[in-house]
XYZ file of N, CA and C in Angstrom:
291
model
N 0.841 -1.178 0.000
C 0.000 0.000 0.000
C 0.887 1.243 0.000
N 0.466 2.267 -0.714
C 1.250 3.497 -0.769
C 1.145 4.250 0.548
N 2.256 4.578 1.104
C 2.226 5.382 2.326
C 2.790 6.771 2.075
N 3.403 6.964 0.896
C 3.901 8.298 0.557
C 3.892 8.478 -0.953
N 3.709 9.705 -1.349
C 3.762 10.085 -2.757
C 4.746 11.227 -2.864
N 5.778 11.073 -3.685
C 6.838 12.072 -3.851
C 7.441 12.482 -2.510
N 7.524 11.554 -1.613
C 8.129 11.825 -0.320
C 7.200 12.518 0.669
N 5.937 12.702 0.295
C 4.964 13.344 1.188
C 4.059 12.257 1.743
N 3.886 12.242 3.045
C 3.034 11.224 3.667
C 1.579 11.442 3.274
N 0.866 10.345 3.021
C -0.531 10.400 2.588
C -1.417 11.127 3.593
N -1.122 11.005 4.875
C -1.953 11.666 5.884
C -1.885 13.187 5.738
N -0.804 13.707 5.205
C -0.681 15.151 4.984
C -1.189 15.550 3.603
N -1.121 14.639 2.661
C -1.510 14.937 1.288
C -3.032 14.936 1.103
N -3.737 14.071 1.801
C -5.186 13.931 1.620
C -5.950 15.235 1.855
N -5.710 15.982 2.944
C -6.450 17.237 3.123
C -6.146 18.265 2.035
N -4.923 18.282 1.553
C -4.550 19.221 0.493
C -5.302 18.878 -0.796
N -5.355 17.595 -1.128
C -6.073 17.159 -2.326
C -7.559 17.474 -2.182
N -8.123 17.226 -1.028
C -9.534 17.523 -0.781
C -9.819 19.015 -0.954
N -8.982 19.865 -0.381
C -9.144 21.315 -0.527
C -9.043 21.744 -1.979
N -8.104 21.182 -2.701
C -7.930 21.508 -4.110
C -9.176 21.141 -4.913
N -9.747 19.989 -4.631
C -10.972 19.570 -5.320
C -12.111 20.538 -5.018
N -12.259 20.941 -3.770
C -13.311 21.893 -3.404
C -13.127 23.231 -4.104
N -11.904 23.720 -4.151
C -11.638 25.002 -4.803
C -11.934 24.942 -6.293
N -11.532 23.872 -6.937
C -11.791 23.737 -8.368
C -13.280 23.612 -8.653
N -13.997 22.885 -7.838
C -15.439 22.734 -8.031
C -16.150 24.063 -7.808
N -15.731 24.825 -6.817
C -16.330 26.135 -6.556
C -16.067 27.099 -7.686
N -14.885 27.079 -8.248
C -14.554 27.962 -9.364
C -15.354 27.642 -10.609
N -15.594 26.374 -10.857
C -16.373 25.981 -12.029
C -17.803 26.478 -11.901
N -18.364 26.409 -10.711
C -19.717 26.911 -10.502
C -19.804 28.405 -10.707
N -18.805 29.129 -10.281
C -18.812 30.580 -10.441
C -18.749 30.949 -11.916
N -17.945 30.259 -12.677
C -17.861 30.546 -14.108
C -19.178 30.229 -14.793
N -19.807 29.144 -14.381
C -21.067 28.768 -14.995
C -22.131 29.823 -14.708
N -22.202 30.306 -13.464
C -23.167 31.350 -13.129
C -22.869 32.623 -13.896
N -21.616 32.985 -13.983
C -21.236 34.209 -14.670
C -21.553 34.172 -16.153
N -21.521 32.994 -16.744
C -21.790 32.884 -18.169
C -23.243 33.215 -18.481
N -24.155 32.980 -17.532
C -25.564 33.256 -17.750
C -25.892 34.736 -17.633
N -25.059 35.457 -16.996
C -25.334 36.872 -16.789
C -24.999 37.654 -18.042
N -25.825 38.647 -18.324
C -25.634 39.433 -19.525
C -25.938 40.886 -19.202
N -24.937 41.654 -18.766
C -25.200 43.037 -18.383
C -25.646 43.890 -19.566
N -26.462 44.876 -19.270
C -27.036 45.774 -20.265
C -26.171 47.027 -20.368
N -25.795 47.394 -21.595
C -24.985 48.602 -21.802
C -25.680 49.618 -22.693
N -26.707 49.189 -23.456
C -27.426 50.117 -24.332
C -28.931 49.952 -24.124
N -29.680 50.929 -24.600
C -31.139 50.865 -24.507
C -31.674 49.687 -25.322
N -31.090 49.441 -26.488
C -31.527 48.305 -27.312
C -31.340 46.975 -26.581
N -30.210 46.818 -25.887
C -29.969 45.590 -25.123
C -30.989 45.443 -24.000
N -31.325 46.549 -23.343
C -32.320 46.503 -22.267
C -33.666 46.042 -22.813
N -34.066 46.597 -23.950
C -35.348 46.223 -24.557
C -35.340 44.749 -24.960
N -34.242 44.281 -25.564
C -34.147 42.872 -25.968
C -34.299 41.937 -24.772
N -33.639 42.267 -23.670
C -33.713 41.400 -22.493
C -35.095 41.443 -21.855
N -35.714 42.616 -21.826
C -37.067 42.718 -21.270
C -38.024 41.882 -22.118
N -37.906 41.973 -23.445
C -38.771 41.180 -24.327
C -38.580 39.681 -24.098
N -37.349 39.266 -23.819
C -37.068 37.844 -23.603
C -37.608 37.347 -22.267
N -37.638 38.209 -21.258
C -38.031 37.778 -19.913
C -39.493 38.036 -19.576
N -40.088 39.043 -20.184
C -41.447 39.436 -19.833
C -42.362 39.289 -21.045
N -43.327 38.373 -20.975
C -44.280 38.286 -22.078
C -45.167 39.530 -22.089
N -45.465 40.026 -23.249
C -46.282 41.222 -23.373
C -45.755 42.111 -24.476
N -46.129 43.388 -24.403
C -45.768 44.334 -25.456
C -45.027 45.522 -24.864
N -43.973 45.961 -25.527
C -43.223 47.144 -25.095
C -44.046 48.373 -25.455
N -44.318 49.208 -24.469
C -45.051 50.449 -24.711
C -44.102 51.609 -24.985
N -43.026 51.677 -24.207
C -42.047 52.750 -24.409
C -40.717 52.339 -23.802
N -39.668 52.995 -24.272
C -38.328 52.756 -23.738
C -37.550 54.053 -23.866
N -36.915 54.445 -22.777
C -36.133 55.683 -22.806
C -34.936 55.540 -21.880
N -34.047 56.492 -22.006
C -32.835 56.500 -21.194
C -32.869 57.724 -20.287
N -32.654 57.500 -19.003
C -32.578 58.589 -18.026
C -31.178 58.643 -17.456
N -30.774 59.817 -17.025
C -29.509 59.931 -16.303
C -29.770 59.603 -14.850
N -29.000 58.671 -14.311
C -29.111 58.319 -12.904
C -28.163 59.175 -12.092
N -27.868 58.723 -10.881
C -26.932 59.442 -10.026
C -25.523 59.287 -10.575
N -24.782 60.357 -10.590
C -23.412 60.305 -11.098
C -23.410 60.046 -12.587
N -22.592 59.113 -13.012
C -22.487 58.819 -14.444
C -23.285 57.578 -14.843
N -24.116 57.070 -13.938
C -24.894 55.858 -14.225
C -26.112 56.215 -15.068
N -26.272 55.484 -16.172
C -27.467 55.667 -16.996
C -28.507 54.643 -16.564
N -29.770 55.037 -16.618
C -30.875 54.152 -16.252
C -31.800 54.035 -17.456
N -32.111 52.803 -17.823
C -33.028 52.555 -18.926
C -34.404 52.274 -18.334
N -35.414 53.002 -18.799
C -36.783 52.851 -18.306
C -37.611 52.238 -19.431
N -38.136 51.046 -19.171
C -38.917 50.324 -20.178
C -40.297 50.057 -19.600
N -41.333 50.496 -20.330
C -42.716 50.242 -19.906
C -43.291 49.150 -20.789
N -43.936 48.172 -20.139
C -44.523 47.060 -20.885
C -45.984 46.874 -20.496
N -46.743 46.330 -21.428
C -48.113 45.906 -21.164
C -48.068 44.391 -21.064
N -48.353 43.865 -19.869
C -48.249 42.423 -19.644
C -49.432 41.691 -20.271
N -49.338 40.367 -20.275
C -50.442 39.552 -20.794
C -51.714 39.734 -19.975
N -51.563 40.163 -18.712
C -52.714 40.414 -17.833
C -53.243 41.830 -17.994
N -52.771 42.539 -19.016
C -53.185 43.909 -19.311
C -52.779 44.895 -18.218
N -51.679 44.609 -17.548
C -51.127 45.517 -16.542
C -49.926 46.238 -17.144
N -49.788 47.506 -16.807
C -48.622 48.265 -17.254
C -47.560 48.177 -16.171
N -46.363 47.746 -16.556
C -45.231 47.656 -15.621
C -44.126 48.557 -16.125
N -43.488 49.228 -15.193
C -42.344 50.073 -15.518
C -41.105 49.439 -14.914
N -40.134 49.128 -15.762
C -38.886 48.506 -15.324
C -37.764 49.518 -15.456
N -36.955 49.608 -14.420
C -35.789 50.491 -14.434
C -34.543 49.625 -14.333
N -33.679 49.737 -15.326
C -32.475 48.915 -15.386
C -31.263 49.835 -15.434
N -30.379 49.709 -14.443
C -29.155 50.509 -14.450
C -28.182 49.937 -15.465
N -27.473 50.831 -16.134
C -26.457 50.404 -17.096
C -25.430 49.520 -16.391
N -25.052 48.425 -17.046
C -24.057 47.522 -16.481
C -24.633 46.438 -15.598
N -25.959 46.429 -15.417
C -26.599 45.370 -14.636
C -27.414 44.494 -15.579
N -27.909 43.392 -15.062
C -28.706 42.496 -15.889
C -30.184 42.668 -15.575
N -31.017 42.376 -16.552
C -32.463 42.407 -16.350
C -32.842 41.125 -15.633
N -33.582 41.260 -14.548
C -34.035 40.088 -13.780
C -35.536 40.103 -13.686
N -36.075 38.951 -13.646
C -37.532 38.824 -13.517
C -37.924 38.893 -12.076
């Protein structure tokens, strides 16, 4: 039975290998989550994402200046339930339902 690998005792190597596996698995999950995110940088991108996430019809879309240099996209939609919703999306963020 192996009691050492490259001169390192197995009792010391096992926790290191376990930690390495945990770190690699955590990093893969973070990349996977990040790949799904799609930040909005233009009014057209905001409208496209709203159309993809919210069933209904776009009534209006405009750009407002937020605090500082942050731009805010304001999109009004008519939902399938005939309700008007106003969505405000800051530049650089993603549209969420």
